[in-house]
PDB file of C-alpha atoms in Angstrom:
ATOM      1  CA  UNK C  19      11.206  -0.454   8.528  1.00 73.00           C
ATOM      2  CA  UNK C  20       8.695   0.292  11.421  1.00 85.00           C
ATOM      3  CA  UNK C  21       4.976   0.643  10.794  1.00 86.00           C
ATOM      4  CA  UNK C  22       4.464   3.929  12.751  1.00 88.00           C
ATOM      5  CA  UNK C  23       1.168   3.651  14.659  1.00 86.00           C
ATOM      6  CA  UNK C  24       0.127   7.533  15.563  1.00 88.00           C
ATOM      7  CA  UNK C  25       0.959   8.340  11.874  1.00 88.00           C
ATOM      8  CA  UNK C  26      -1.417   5.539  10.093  1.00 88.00           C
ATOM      9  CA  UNK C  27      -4.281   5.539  12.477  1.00 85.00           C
ATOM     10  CA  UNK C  28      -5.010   9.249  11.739  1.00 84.00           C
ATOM     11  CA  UNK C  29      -4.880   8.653   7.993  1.00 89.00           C
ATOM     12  CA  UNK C  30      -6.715   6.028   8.717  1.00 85.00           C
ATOM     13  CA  UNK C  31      -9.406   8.234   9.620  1.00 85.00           C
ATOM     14  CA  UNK C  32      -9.244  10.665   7.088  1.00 85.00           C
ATOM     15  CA  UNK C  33     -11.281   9.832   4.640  1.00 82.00           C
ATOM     16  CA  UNK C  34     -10.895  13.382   2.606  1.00 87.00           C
ATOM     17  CA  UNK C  35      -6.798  12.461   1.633  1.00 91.00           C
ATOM     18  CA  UNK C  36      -5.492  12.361  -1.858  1.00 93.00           C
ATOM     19  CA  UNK C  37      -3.046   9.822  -2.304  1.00 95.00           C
ATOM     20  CA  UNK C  38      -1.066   8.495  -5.586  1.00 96.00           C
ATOM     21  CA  UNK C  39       1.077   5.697  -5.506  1.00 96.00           C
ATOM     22  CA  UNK C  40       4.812   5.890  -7.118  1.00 93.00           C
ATOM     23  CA  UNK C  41       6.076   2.477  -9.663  1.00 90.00           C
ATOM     24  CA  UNK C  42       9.266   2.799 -10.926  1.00 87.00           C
ATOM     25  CA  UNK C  43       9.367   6.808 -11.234  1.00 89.00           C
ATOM     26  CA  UNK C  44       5.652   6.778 -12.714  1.00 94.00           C
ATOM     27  CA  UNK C  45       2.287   8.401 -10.726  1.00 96.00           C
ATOM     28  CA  UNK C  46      -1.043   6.933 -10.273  1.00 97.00           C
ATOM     29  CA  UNK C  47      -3.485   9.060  -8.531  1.00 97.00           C
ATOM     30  CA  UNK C  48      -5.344   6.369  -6.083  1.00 96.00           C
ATOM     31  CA  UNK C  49      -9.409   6.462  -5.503  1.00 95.00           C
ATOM     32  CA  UNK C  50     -11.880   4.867  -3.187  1.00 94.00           C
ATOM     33  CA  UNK C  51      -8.512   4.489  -0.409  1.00 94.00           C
ATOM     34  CA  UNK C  52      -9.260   2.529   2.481  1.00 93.00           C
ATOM     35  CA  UNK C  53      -6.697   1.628   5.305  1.00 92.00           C
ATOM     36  CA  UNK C  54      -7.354  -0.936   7.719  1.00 90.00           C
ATOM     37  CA  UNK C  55      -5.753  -2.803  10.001  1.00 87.00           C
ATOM     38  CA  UNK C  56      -6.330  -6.453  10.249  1.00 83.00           C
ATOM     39  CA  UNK C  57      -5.194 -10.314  10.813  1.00 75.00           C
ATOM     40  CA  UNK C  58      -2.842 -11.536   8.712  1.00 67.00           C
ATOM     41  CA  UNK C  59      -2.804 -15.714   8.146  1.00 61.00           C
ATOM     42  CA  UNK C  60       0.551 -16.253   9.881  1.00 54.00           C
ATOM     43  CA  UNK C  61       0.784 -17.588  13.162  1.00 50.00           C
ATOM     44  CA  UNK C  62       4.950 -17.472  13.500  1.00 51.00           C
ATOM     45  CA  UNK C  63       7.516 -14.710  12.607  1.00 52.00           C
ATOM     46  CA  UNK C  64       7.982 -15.508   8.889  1.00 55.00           C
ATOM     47  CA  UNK C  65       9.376 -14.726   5.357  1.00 56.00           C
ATOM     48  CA  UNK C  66       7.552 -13.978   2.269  1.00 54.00           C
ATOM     49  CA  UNK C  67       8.263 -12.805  -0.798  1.00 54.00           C
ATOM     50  CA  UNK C  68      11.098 -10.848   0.982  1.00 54.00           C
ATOM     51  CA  UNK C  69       8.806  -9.013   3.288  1.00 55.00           C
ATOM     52  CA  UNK C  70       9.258 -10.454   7.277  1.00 54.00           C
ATOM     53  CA  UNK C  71       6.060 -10.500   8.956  1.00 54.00           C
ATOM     54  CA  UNK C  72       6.527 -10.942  12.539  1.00 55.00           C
ATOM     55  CA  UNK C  73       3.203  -9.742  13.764  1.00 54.00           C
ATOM     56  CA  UNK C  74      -0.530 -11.467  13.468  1.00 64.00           C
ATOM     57  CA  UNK C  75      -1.796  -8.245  12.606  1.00 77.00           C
ATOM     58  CA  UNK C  76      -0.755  -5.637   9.598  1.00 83.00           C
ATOM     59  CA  UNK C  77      -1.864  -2.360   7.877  1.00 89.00           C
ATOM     60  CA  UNK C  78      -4.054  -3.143   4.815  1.00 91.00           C
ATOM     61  CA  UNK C  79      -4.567  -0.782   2.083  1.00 93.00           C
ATOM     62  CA  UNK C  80      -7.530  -0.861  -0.445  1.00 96.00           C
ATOM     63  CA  UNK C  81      -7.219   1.109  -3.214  1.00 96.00           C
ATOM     64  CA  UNK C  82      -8.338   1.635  -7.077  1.00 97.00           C
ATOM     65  CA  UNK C  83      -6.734   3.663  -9.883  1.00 97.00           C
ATOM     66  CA  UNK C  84      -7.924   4.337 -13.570  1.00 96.00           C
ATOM     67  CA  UNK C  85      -4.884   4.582 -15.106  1.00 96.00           C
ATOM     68  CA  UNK C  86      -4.669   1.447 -16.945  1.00 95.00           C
ATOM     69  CA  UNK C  87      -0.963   2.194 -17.519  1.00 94.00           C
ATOM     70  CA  UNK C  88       0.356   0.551 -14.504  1.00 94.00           C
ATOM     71  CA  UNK C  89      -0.754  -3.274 -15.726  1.00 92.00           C
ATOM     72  CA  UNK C  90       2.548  -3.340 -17.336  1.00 91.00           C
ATOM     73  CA  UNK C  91       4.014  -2.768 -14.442  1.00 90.00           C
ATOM     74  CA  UNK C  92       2.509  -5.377 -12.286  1.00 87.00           C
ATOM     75  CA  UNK C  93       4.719  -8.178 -12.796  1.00 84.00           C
ATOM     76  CA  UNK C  94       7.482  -6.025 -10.944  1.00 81.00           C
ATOM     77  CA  UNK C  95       6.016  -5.283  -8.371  1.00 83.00           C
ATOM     78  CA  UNK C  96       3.636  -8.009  -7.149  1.00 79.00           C
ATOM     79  CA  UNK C  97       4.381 -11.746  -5.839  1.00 66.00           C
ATOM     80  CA  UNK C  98       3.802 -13.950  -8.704  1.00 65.00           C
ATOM     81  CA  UNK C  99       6.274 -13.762 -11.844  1.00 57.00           C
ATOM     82  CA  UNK C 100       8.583 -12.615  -9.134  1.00 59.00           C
ATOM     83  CA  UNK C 101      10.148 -14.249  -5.617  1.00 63.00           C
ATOM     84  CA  UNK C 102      10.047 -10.971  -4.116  1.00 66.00           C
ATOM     85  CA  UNK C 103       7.922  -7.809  -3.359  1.00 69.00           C
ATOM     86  CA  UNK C 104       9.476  -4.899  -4.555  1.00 81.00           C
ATOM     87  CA  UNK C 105       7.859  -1.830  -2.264  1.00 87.00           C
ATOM     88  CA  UNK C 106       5.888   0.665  -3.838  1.00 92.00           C
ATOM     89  CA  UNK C 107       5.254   3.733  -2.215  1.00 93.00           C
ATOM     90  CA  UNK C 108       2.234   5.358  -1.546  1.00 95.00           C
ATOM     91  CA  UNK C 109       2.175   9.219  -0.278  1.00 95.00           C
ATOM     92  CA  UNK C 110      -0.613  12.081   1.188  1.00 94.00           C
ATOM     93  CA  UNK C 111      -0.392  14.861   2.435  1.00 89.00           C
ATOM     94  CA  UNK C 112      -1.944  15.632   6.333  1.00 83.00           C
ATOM     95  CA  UNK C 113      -2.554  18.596   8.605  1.00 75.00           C
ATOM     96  CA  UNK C 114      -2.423  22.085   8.129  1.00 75.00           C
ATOM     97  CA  UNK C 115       1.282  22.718   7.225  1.00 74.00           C
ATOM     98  CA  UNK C 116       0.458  19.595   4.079  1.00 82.00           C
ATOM     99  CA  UNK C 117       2.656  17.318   6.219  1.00 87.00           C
ATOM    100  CA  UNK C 118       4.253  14.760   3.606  1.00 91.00           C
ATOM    101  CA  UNK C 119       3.284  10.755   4.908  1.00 92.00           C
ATOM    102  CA  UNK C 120       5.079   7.547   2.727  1.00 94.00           C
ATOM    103  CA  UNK C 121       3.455   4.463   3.276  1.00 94.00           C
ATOM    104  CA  UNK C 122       5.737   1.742   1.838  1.00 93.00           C
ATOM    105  CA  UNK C 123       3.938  -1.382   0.905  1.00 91.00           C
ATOM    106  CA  UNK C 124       3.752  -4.368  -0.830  1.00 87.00           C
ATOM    107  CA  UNK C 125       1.438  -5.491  -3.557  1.00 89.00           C
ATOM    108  CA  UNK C 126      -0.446  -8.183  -2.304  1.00 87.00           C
ATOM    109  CA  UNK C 127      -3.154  -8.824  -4.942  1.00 89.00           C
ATOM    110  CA  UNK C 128      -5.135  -6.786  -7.425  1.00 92.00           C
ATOM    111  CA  UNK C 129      -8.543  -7.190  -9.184  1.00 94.00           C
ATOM    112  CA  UNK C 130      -8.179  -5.603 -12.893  1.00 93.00           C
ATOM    113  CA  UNK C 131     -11.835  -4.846 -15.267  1.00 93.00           C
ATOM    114  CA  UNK C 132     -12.014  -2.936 -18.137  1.00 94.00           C
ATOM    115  CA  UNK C 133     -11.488   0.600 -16.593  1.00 95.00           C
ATOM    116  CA  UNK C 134      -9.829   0.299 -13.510  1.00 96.00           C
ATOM    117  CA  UNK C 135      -6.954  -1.740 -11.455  1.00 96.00           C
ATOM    118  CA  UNK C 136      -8.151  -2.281  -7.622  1.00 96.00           C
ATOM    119  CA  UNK C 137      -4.922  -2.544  -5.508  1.00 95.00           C
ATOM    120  CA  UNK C 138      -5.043  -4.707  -2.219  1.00 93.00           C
ATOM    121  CA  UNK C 139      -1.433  -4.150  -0.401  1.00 92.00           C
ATOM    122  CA  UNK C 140       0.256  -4.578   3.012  1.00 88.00           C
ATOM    123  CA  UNK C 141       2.012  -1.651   5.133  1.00 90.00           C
ATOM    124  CA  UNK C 142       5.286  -2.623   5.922  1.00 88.00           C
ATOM    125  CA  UNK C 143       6.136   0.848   7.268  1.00 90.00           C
ATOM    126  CA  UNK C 144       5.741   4.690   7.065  1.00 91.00           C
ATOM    127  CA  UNK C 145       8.138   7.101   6.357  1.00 88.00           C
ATOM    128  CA  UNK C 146       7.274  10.793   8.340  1.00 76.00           C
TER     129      UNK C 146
END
């Protein structure tokens, strides 16, 4: 799956999106989303978790929900318990016409308090 440049860097941007992220056929809306693209700590084409990096650099997504549903969930989705990512997918809608954007991404880490789950995750490609 390709990371598609034009696509990310607008809603990159775009600070004034709505996004919610989709878990095993549940919705959490997503607040305070921030997309960046940075340096990731490999310096050869690698495997991890399932997910082949093969760049230095990658699409990072910061992102909180209050919906303290998806802690359960977690474990499925995130590096950890398992061996492997399983890709979550996060969507917004751009443009006039409410164009429909995927990102598909990886858990990479979250920070959990008492009334909200911060999400930290990795593009690994965009869907139109």
């Amino acid at each position: 799956m390709q990371v598609n440049e034009d696509t990310i860097s607008k809603i990159a941007q775009d600070t004034d999106l709505k996004y919610t992220i989709h878990v095993d056929g549940k919705t959490f809306h997503l607040e305070n989303v921030s997309v960046t693209k940075s340096k990731i700590p490999v310096r050869k084409p690698t495997t991890r978790g399932g997910v082949y990096f093969t760049d230095t650099t990658a699409y990072k997504i910061k992102a909180a929900t209050s919906d303290l549903s998806i802690l359960s969930l977690l474990p499925k989705i995130m590096l950890g318990p398992n061996t492997e990512f399983k890709p979550v997918e996060m969507k917004t809608k751009v443009g006039n016409e409410n164009k429909e954007i995927v990102l598909v991404s990886h858990v990479a880490n979250t920070v959990n308090t008492k009334d909200r789950v911060e999400l930290n995750m990795i593009v690994d490609g965009t869907i139109p």
